Coordinates of C-alpha atoms in Angstrom, one line a residue:
X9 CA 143.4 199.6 -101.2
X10 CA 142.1 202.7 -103.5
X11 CA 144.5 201.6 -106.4
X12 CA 142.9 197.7 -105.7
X13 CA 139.6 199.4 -105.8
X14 CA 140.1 201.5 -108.8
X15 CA 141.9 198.8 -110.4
X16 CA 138.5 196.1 -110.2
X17 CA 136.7 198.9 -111.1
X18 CA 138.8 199.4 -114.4
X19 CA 138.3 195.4 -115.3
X20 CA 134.3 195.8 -114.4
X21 CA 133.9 198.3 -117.2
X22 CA 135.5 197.0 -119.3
X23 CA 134.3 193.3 -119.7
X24 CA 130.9 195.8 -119.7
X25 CA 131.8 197.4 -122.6
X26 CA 132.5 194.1 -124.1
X27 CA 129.7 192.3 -122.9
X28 CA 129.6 189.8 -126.1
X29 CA 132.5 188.2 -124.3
X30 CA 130.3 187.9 -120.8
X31 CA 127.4 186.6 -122.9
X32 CA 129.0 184.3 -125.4
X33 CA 130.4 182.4 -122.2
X34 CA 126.7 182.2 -120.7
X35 CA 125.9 180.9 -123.9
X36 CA 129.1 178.8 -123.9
X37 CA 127.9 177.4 -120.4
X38 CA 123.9 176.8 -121.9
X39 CA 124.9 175.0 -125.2
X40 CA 127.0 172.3 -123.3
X41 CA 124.5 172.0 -120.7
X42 CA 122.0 170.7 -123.5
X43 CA 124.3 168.8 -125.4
X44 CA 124.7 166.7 -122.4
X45 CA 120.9 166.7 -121.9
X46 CA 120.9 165.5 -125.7
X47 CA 123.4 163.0 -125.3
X48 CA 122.7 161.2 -121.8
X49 CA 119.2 162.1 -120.3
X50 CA 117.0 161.9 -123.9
X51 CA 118.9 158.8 -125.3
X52 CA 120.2 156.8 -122.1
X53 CA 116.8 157.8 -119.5
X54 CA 119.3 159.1 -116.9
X55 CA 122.5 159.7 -115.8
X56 CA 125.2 158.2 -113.2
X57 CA 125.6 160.3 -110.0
X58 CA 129.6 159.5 -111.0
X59 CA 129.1 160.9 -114.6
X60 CA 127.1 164.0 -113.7
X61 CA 129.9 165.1 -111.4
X62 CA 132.6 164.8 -114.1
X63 CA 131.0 166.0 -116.7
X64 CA 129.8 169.3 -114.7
X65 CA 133.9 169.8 -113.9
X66 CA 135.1 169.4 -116.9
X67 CA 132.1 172.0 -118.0
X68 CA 133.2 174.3 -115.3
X69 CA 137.1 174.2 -116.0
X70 CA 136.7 174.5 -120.2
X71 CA 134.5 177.9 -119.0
X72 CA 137.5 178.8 -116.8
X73 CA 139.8 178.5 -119.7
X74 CA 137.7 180.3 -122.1
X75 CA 137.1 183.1 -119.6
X76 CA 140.2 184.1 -118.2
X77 CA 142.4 183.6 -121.4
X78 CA 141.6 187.3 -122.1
X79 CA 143.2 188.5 -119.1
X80 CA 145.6 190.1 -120.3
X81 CA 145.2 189.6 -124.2
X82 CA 142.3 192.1 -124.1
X83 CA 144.4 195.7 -123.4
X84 CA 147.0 196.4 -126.0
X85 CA 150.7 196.7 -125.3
X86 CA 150.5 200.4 -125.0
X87 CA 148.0 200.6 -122.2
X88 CA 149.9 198.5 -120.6
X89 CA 152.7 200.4 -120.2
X90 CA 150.7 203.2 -119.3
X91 CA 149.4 200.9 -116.5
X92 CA 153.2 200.3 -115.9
X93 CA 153.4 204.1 -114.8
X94 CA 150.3 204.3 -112.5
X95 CA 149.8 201.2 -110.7
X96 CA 151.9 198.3 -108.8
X97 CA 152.4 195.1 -110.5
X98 CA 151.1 194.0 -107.3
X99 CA 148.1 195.6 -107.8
X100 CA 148.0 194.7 -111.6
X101 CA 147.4 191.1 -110.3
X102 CA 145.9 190.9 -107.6
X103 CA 142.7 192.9 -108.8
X104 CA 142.7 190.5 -111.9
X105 CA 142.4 187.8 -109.6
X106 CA 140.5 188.6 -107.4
X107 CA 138.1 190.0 -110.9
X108 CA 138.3 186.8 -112.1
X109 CA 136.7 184.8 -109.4
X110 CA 134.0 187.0 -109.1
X111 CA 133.5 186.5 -112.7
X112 CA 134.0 182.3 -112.3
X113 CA 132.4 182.2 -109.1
X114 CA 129.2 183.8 -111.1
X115 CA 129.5 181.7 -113.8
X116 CA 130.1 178.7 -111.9
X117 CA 126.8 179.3 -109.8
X118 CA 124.7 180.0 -113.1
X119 CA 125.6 177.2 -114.7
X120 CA 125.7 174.9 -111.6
X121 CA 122.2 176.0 -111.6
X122 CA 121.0 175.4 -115.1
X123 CA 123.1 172.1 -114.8
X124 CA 121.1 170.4 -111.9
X125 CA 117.8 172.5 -113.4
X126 CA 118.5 170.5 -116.8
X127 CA 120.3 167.0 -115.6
X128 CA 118.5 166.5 -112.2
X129 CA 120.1 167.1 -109.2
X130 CA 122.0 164.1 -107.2
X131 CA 123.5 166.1 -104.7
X132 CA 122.8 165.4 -101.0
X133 CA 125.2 167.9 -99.4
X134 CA 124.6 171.0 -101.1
X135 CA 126.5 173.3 -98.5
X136 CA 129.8 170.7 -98.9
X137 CA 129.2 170.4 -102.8
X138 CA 128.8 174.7 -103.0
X139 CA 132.0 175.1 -101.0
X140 CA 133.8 173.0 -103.6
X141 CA 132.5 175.1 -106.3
X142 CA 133.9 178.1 -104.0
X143 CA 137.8 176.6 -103.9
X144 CA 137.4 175.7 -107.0
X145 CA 136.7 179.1 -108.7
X146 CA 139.2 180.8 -106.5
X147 CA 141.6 177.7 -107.4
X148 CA 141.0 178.1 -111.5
X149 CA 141.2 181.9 -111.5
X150 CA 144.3 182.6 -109.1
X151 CA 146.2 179.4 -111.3
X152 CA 144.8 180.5 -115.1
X153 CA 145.4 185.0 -114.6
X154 CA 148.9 183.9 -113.3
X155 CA 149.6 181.8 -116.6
X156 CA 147.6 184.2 -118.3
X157 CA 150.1 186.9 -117.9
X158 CA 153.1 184.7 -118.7
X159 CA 151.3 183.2 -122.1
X160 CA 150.3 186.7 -123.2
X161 CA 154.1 187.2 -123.6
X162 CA 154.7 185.1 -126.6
X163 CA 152.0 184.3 -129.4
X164 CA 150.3 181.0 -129.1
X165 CA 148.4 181.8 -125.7
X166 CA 145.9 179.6 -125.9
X167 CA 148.0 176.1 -126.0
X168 CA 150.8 177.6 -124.0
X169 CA 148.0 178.6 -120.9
X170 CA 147.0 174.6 -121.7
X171 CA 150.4 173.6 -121.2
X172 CA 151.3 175.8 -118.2
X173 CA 148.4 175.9 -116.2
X174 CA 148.2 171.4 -116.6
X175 CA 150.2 170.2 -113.5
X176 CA 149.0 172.7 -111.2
X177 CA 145.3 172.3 -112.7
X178 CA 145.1 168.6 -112.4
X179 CA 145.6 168.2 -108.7
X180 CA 143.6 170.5 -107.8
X181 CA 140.9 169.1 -110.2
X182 CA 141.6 165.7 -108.7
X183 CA 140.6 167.5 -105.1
X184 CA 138.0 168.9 -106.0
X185 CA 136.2 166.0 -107.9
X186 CA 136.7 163.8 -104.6
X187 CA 135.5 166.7 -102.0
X188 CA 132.1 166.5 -104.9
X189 CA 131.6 163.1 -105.2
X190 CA 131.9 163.2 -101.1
X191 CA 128.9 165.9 -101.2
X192 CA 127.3 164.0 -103.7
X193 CA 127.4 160.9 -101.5
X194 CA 125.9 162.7 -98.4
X195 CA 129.0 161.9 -96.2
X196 CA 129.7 164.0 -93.1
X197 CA 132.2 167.4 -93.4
X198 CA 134.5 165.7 -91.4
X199 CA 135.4 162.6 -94.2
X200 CA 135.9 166.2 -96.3
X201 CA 138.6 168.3 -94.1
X202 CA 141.5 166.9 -95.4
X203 CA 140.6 167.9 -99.3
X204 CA 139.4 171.1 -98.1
X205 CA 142.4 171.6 -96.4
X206 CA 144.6 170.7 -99.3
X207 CA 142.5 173.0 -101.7
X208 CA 143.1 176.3 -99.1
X209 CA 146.7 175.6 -99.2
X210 CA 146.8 175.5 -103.1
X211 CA 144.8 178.2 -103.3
X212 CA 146.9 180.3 -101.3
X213 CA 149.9 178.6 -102.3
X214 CA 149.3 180.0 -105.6
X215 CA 148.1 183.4 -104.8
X216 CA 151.1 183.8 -103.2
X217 CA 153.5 182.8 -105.6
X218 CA 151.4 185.2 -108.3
X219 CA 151.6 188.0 -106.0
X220 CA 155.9 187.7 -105.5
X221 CA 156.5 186.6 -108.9
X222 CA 154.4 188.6 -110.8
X223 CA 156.3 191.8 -110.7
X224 CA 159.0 190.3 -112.7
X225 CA 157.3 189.5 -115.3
X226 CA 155.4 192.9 -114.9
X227 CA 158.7 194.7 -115.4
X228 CA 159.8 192.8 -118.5

């Protein structure tokens, strides 16, 4: 738990001493939010409830993408081998994890905020449409640091974390766009169970996986 600790505390000062990263994605998050305002509420006079939802995923996961590709692109080869000496690979990953969906989960809140603040808000079930949000952050970050790590070996990272991170991504998106439009519609937590259910187990699923598999990759 110390080297977990001091590990989290390594990735919280650095993304501070790069905060243009930190607020290029807040500004990443407010630009898209007003393109959409521009592009549906100004010209059209409103906005599907079914529209809103997708567009404010497909917001969320391009902001997952563009945050966590850095992972591990940010610290140069030589630190990490230095790493290699002090620290688990265990620990390597799990503290980027469990960084990253701090960082997501904060993200995600701030712009769910500015996006209902902006678009109007159709949601009926906040609590059901917030605890998608939740899975869905730990869902993105667990799935995108693990293919993060394998991408930063070769030299195209960006399309390869695209290409990687896809089939797992998509399902998961799927879920999580159904348990929403279920918030959005007001229904009961009980219609929900079965896609929270199936979200818990991907979410651990892959945490799982990250946490056997990644000291292999560590060692290479």
């Amino acid at each position: 738990m110390q080297e977990l600790k001091a590990l989290i505390e390594k990735e919280i000062r650095l993304e501070w001493r790069q905060r243009y990263a930190l607020n290029g994605m807040l500004l990443y998050i407010v630009s898209t939010v007003f393109v959409c305002y521009m592009s549906f509420t100004l010209k059209t006079k409103g906005i599907e409830p079914i529209t809103w939802n997708t567009l404010f995923w497909i917001i969320l996961l391009f902001t997952a993408v563009n945050s966590i590709t850095k992972s591990f692109t940010q610290e140069r080869a030589g630190r990490q081998l230095y790493y290699y000496t002090l620290a688990s690979p265990q620990g390597i990953i799990l503290s980027k994890i469990i960084y990253n969906i701090f960082l997501l989960l904060t993200l995600s809140l701030v712009g769910f905020v500015v996006y209902a603040g902006v678009m109007g808000n159709p949601v009926q079930n906040l609590g059901m449409y917030l605890t998608g949000i939740i899975l869905g952050a730990i869902g993105f970050s667990a799935t995108l640091t693990m293919v993060a790590g394998i991408a930063s070996k070769a030299e195209n990272t960006s399309t390869l974390m695209a290409v990687l991170s896809f089939p797992i991504i998509l399902p998961m998106l799927l879920m999580l766009i159904r348990l929403s439009k279920n918030a959005m519609d007001g229904l009961e937590w009980s219609t929900s169970y079965d896609e929270i259910l199936t979200l818990l187990g991907i979410d651990a699923i892959v945490i799982a996986l990250s946490y056997l598999l990644f000291p292999y990759l560590w060692r290479s």
